[in-house]
Coordinates of C-alpha atoms and ligand atoms in Angstrom, one line a residue:
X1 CA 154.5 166.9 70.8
X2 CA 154.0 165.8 66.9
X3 CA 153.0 168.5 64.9
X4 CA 152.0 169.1 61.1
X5 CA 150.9 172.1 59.1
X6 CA 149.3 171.5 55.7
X7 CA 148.0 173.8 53.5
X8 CA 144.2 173.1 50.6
X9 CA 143.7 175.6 47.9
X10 CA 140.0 177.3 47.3
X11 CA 138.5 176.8 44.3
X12 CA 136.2 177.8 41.2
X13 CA 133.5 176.4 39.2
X14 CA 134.1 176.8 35.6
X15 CA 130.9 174.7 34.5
X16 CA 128.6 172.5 35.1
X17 CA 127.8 173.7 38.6
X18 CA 124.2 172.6 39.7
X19 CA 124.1 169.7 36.6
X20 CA 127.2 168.1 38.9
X21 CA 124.4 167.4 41.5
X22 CA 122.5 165.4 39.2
X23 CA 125.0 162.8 38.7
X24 CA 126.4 165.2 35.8
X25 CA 129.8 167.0 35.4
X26 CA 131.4 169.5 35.3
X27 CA 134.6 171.7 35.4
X28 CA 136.4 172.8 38.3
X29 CA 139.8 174.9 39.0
X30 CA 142.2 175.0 42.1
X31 CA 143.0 178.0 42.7
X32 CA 146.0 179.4 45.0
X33 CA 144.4 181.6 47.5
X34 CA 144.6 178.4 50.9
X35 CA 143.5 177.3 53.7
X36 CA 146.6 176.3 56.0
X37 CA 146.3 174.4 59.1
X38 CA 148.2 173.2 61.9
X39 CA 147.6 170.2 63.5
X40 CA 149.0 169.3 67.0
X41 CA 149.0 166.2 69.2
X42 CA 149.8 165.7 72.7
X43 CA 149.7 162.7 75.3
X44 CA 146.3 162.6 77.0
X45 CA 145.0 160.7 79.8
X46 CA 141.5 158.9 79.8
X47 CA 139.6 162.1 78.0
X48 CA 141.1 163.4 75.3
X49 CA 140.0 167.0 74.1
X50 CA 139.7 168.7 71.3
X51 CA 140.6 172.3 70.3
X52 CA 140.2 174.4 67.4
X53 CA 141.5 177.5 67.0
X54 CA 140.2 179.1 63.2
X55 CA 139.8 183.3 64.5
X56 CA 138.4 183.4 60.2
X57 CA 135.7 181.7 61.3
X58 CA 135.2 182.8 64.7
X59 CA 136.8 180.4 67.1
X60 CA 139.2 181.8 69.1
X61 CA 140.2 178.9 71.6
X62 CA 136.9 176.2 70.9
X63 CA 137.4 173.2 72.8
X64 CA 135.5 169.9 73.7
X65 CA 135.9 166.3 74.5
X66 CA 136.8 164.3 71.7
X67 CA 134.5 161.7 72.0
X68 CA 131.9 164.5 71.8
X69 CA 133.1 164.9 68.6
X70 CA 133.0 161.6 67.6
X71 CA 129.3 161.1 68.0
X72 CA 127.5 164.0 67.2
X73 CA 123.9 163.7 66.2
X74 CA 124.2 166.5 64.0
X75 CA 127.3 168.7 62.8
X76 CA 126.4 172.0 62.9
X77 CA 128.4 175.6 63.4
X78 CA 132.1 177.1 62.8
X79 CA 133.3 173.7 64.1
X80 CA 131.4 171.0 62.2
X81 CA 133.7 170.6 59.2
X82 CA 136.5 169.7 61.2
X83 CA 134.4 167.9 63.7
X84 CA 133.2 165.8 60.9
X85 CA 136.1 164.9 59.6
X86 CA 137.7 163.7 63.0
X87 CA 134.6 161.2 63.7
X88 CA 134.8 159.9 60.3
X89 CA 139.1 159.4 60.3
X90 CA 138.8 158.4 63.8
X91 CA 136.0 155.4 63.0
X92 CA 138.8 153.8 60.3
X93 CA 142.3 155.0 62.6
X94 CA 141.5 155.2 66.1
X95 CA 143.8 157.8 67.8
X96 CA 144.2 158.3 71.4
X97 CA 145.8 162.4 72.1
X98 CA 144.3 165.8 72.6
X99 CA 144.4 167.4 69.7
X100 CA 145.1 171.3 68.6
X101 CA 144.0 172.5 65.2
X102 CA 144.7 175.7 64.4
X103 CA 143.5 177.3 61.0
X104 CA 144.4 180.5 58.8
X105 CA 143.0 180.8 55.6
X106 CA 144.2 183.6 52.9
X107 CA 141.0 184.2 50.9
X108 CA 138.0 184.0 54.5
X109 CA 134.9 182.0 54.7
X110 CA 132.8 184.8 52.8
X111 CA 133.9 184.9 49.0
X112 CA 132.6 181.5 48.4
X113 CA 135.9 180.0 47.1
X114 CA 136.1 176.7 48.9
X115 CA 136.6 177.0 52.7
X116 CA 134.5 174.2 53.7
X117 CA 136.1 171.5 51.1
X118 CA 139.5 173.2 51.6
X119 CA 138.7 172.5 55.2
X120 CA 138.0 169.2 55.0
X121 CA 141.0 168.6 53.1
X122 CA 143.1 169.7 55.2
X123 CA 141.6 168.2 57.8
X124 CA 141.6 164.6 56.6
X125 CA 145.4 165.2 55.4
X126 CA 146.4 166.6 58.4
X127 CA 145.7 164.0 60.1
X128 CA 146.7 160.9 58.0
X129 CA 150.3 162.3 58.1
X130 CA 149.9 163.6 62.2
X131 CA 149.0 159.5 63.1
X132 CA 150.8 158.2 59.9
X133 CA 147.5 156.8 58.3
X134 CA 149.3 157.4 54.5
X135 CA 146.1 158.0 53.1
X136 CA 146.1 157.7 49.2
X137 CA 144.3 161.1 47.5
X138 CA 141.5 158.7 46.7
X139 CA 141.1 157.5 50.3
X140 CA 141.0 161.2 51.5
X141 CA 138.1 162.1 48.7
X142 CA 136.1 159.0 50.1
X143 CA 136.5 159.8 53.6
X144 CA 135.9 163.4 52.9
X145 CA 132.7 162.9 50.5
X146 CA 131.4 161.2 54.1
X147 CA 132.4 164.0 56.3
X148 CA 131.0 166.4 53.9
X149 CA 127.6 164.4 54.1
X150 CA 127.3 164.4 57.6
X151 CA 127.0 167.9 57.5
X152 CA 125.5 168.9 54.5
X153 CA 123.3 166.2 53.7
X154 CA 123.8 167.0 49.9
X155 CA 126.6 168.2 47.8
X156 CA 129.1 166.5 44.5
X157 CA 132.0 166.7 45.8
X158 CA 133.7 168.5 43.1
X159 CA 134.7 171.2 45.2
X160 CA 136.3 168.6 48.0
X161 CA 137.9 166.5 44.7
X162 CA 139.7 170.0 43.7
X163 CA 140.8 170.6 47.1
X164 CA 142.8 167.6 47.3
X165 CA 143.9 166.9 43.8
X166 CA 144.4 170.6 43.0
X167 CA 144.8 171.6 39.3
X168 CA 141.6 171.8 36.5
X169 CA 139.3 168.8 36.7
X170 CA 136.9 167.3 34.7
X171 CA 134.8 165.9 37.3
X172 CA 131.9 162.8 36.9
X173 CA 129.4 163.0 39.5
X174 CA 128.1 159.3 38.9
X175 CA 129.0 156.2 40.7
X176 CA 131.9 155.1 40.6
X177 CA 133.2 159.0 40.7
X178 CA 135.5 160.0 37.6
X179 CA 138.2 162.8 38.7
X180 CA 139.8 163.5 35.5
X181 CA 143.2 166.1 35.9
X182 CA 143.2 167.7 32.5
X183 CA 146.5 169.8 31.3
X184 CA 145.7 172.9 31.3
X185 CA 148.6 175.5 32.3
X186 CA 147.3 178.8 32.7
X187 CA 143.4 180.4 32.5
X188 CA 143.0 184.2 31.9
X189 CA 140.4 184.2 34.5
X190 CA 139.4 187.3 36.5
X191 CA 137.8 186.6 40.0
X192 CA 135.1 189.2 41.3
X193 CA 133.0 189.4 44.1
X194 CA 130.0 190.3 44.0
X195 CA 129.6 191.4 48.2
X196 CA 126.8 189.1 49.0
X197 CA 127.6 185.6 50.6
X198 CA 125.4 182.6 49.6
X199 CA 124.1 179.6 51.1
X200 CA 125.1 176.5 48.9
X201 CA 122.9 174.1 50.5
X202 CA 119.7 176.8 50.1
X203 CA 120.3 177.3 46.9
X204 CA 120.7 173.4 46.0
X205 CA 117.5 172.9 47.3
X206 CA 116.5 175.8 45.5
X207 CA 116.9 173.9 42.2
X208 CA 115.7 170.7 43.5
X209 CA 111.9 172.4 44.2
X210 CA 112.0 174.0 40.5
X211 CA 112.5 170.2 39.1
X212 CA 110.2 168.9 41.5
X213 CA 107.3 171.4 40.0
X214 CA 109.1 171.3 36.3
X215 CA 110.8 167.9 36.1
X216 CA 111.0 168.2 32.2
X217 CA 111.7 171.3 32.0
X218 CA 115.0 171.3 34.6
X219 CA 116.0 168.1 33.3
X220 CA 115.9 169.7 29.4
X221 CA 118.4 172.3 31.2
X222 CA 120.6 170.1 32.9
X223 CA 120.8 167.9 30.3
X224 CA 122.3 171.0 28.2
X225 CA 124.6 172.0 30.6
X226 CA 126.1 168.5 30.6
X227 CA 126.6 168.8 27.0
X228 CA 128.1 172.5 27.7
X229 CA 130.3 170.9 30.1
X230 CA 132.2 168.2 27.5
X231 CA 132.4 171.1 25.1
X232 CA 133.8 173.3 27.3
X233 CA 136.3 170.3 28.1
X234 CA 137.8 170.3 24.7
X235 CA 138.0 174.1 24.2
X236 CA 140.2 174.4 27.5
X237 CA 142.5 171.3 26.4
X238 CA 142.9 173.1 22.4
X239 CA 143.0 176.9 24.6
X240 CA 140.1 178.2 22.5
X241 CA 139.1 180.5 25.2
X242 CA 136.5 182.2 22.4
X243 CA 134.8 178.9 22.5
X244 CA 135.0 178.5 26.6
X245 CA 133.9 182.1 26.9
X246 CA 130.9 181.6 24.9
X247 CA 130.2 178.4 26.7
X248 CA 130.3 180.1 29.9
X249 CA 128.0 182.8 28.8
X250 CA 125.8 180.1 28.0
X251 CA 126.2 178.1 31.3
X252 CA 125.9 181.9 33.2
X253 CA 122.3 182.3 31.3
X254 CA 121.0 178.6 31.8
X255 CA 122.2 178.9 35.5
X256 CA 119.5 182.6 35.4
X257 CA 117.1 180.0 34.1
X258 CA 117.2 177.7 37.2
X259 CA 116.9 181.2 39.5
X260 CA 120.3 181.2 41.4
X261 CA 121.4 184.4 39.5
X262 CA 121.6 188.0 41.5
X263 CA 121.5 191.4 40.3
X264 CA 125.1 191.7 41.3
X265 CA 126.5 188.9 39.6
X266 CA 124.5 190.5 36.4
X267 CA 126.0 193.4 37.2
X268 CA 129.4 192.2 36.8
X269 CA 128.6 189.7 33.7
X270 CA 127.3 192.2 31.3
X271 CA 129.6 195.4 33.3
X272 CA 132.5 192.2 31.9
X273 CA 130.9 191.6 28.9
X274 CA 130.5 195.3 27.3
X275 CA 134.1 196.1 28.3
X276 CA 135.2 193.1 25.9
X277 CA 135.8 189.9 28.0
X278 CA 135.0 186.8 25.7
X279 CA 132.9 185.4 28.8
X280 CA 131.8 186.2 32.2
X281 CA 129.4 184.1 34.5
X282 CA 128.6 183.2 38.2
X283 CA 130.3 180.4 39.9
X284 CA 129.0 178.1 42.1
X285 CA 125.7 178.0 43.9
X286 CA 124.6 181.2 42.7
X287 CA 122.6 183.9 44.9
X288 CA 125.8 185.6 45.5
X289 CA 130.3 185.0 45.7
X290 CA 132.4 185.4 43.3
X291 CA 131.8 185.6 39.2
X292 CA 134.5 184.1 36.7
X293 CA 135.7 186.4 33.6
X294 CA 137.6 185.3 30.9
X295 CA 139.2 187.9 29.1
X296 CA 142.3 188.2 27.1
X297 CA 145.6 190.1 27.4
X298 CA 143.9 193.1 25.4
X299 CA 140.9 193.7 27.3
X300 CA 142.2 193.0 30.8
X301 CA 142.2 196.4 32.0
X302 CA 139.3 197.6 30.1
X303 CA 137.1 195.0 32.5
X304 CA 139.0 196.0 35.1
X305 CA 138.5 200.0 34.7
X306 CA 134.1 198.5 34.0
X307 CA 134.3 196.8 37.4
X308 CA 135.9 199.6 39.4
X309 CA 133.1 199.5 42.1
X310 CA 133.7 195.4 42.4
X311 CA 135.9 193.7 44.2
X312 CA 138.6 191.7 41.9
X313 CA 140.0 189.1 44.1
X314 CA 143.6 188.0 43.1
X315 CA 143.7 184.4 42.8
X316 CA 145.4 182.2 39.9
X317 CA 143.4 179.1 38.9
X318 CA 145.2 175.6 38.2
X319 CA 147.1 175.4 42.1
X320 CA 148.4 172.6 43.5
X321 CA 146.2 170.5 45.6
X322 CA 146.5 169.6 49.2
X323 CA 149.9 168.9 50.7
X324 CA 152.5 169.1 53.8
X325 CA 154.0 172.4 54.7
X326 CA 155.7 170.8 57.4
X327 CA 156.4 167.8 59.6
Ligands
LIG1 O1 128.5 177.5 46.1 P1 129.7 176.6 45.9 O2 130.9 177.3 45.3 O3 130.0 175.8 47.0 O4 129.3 175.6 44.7 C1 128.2 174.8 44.7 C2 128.1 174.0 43.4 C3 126.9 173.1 43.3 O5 127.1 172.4 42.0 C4 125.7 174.0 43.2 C5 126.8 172.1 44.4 C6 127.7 171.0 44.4 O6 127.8 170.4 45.4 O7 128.4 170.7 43.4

């Protein structure tokens, strides 16, 4: 009975979320919190099945025929992700086995950080080395990108590209998709939640109706956080972090502008900002999840002591990208 686990980091936006979508760029971050997942195959006879056990996301023993997997008109639910990413490997390496895929993840579907394209890349990975596909990184971000787009219909893929390449990318959302790993060693980031979960794909849509009604406007916007996002590029590579956390000050107030910002993730901004941290924004989506921090050695507990009421989540930026825990 061939078996794999493999494990995909989460991650964060540092800039340039929303712009990415219009074939802009921005910056993202691995970060160590993971999604592990254990993939299992076993002889099957003329139907194979499928089943998922991820109790994060509330499947406890999900199962199905393969093939129902495999043609789906729509990918919806706990199970679509994976589901996705099966008919899409599947189509390019037919398999023949019931499978078993069973998921943990160390940082749970609500804070935002990455499930889904931790998910997927896990998924995809598992897989190529379960039916010895040898997929390349960039074969795994193309096939993902399509999984992804079966189900959402929209996204950049920055989040999937940090997933499986792991570390800090500079990431172009225009065809033919840069992925740029940038050396960068550590970030003093602080991670906080802000106790409401958001809908990515609302809140994409969100913006898209704003530059629908005020296409100069939005565009003007965009447009700046592109150039916020190439600046911010060269203050993490020279470790200006007084440059990156005015930039993502900058970025946090433009992303207010489009109308993705909460009164919880203000909260936690300026709650950062008074107590001395040399930037603080949302990231992602917006509308709720986690806010970034950047504060220095000095401050750090000052900002911690202002957010007493939040919930810091302990993650490290900059982790390593998907990969085989074991054969
Ligand atoms: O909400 P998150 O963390 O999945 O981030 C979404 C980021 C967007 O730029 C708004 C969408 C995208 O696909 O890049």
């Amino acid at each position: 009975m061939p078996s794999v686990t493999v494990s995909a980091p989460g991650k964060l936006f540092l800039l340039g979320e929303h712009a990415v979508v219009y074939n802009g760029t921005c910056l993202v971050t691995a970060v160590d919190s993971r999604l592990w997942m254990t993939l299992t195959a076993e002889e099957a006879t003329h139907n194979p099945t499928l089943t998922i056990i991820a109790p994060d996301v509330g499947l406890t023993n999900w199962s199905c025929l393969l093939k129902e997997s495999f043609f789906r008109p729509a990918y919806q639910g706990p199970s679509a992700f994976i589901e996705s990413c099966l008919a899409v490997f599947h189509r390019r390496y037919p398999f023949h086995a019931n499978l078993t895929i069973e998921t943990r993840s160390d940082f749970g579907a609500n804070l935002g950080l990455g499930s889904s394209s931790a998910t997927v890349a896990a998924t995809l990975y598992g897989l190529s080395a379960l039916f010895h596909a040898d997929l390349s990184p960039d074969q795994l971000f193309t096939l993902g990108v399509e999984a992804i787009q079966n189900v959402q219909k929209l996204g950049s893929g920055a989040d999937l590209a940090a997933a499986i390449y792991g570390g800090t990318l500079y990431y172009l959302n225009h065809f033919p998709r840069q992925i740029t790993p940038l050396a960068v060693d550590s970030l003093p980031l602080l991670v906080v939640y802000s106790g409401e979960k958001a809908g990515t794909v609302s809140y994409v849509r969100k913006v898209a109706e704003l530059e629908e009604s005020w296409p100069n406007v939005i565009s003007a916007v965009i447009e700046t956080m592109f150039t916020i996002v190439d600046s911010g590029r060269e203050c993490l590579l020279a470790r200006d972090w007084v440059g990156l956390g005015q930039l993502m000050n900058i970025q946090h107030g433009l992303l207010h502008a489009l109308g993705v910002d909460t009164p919880s993730l203000s909260e936690i901004v300026f709650a950062a900002r008074n107590a001395g941290a040399l930037g603080a924004k949302l990231s992602g989506a917006g509308g709720g999840d986690c806010a970034i921090v950047l504060v220095d050695d000095t401050h750090r507990s000052a900002v911690i002591d202002a957010l007493a009421n939040k919930k810091i989540v302990n993650v490290q930026a900059n982790a390593a990208g998907v990969r085989l825990e074991k054969a």
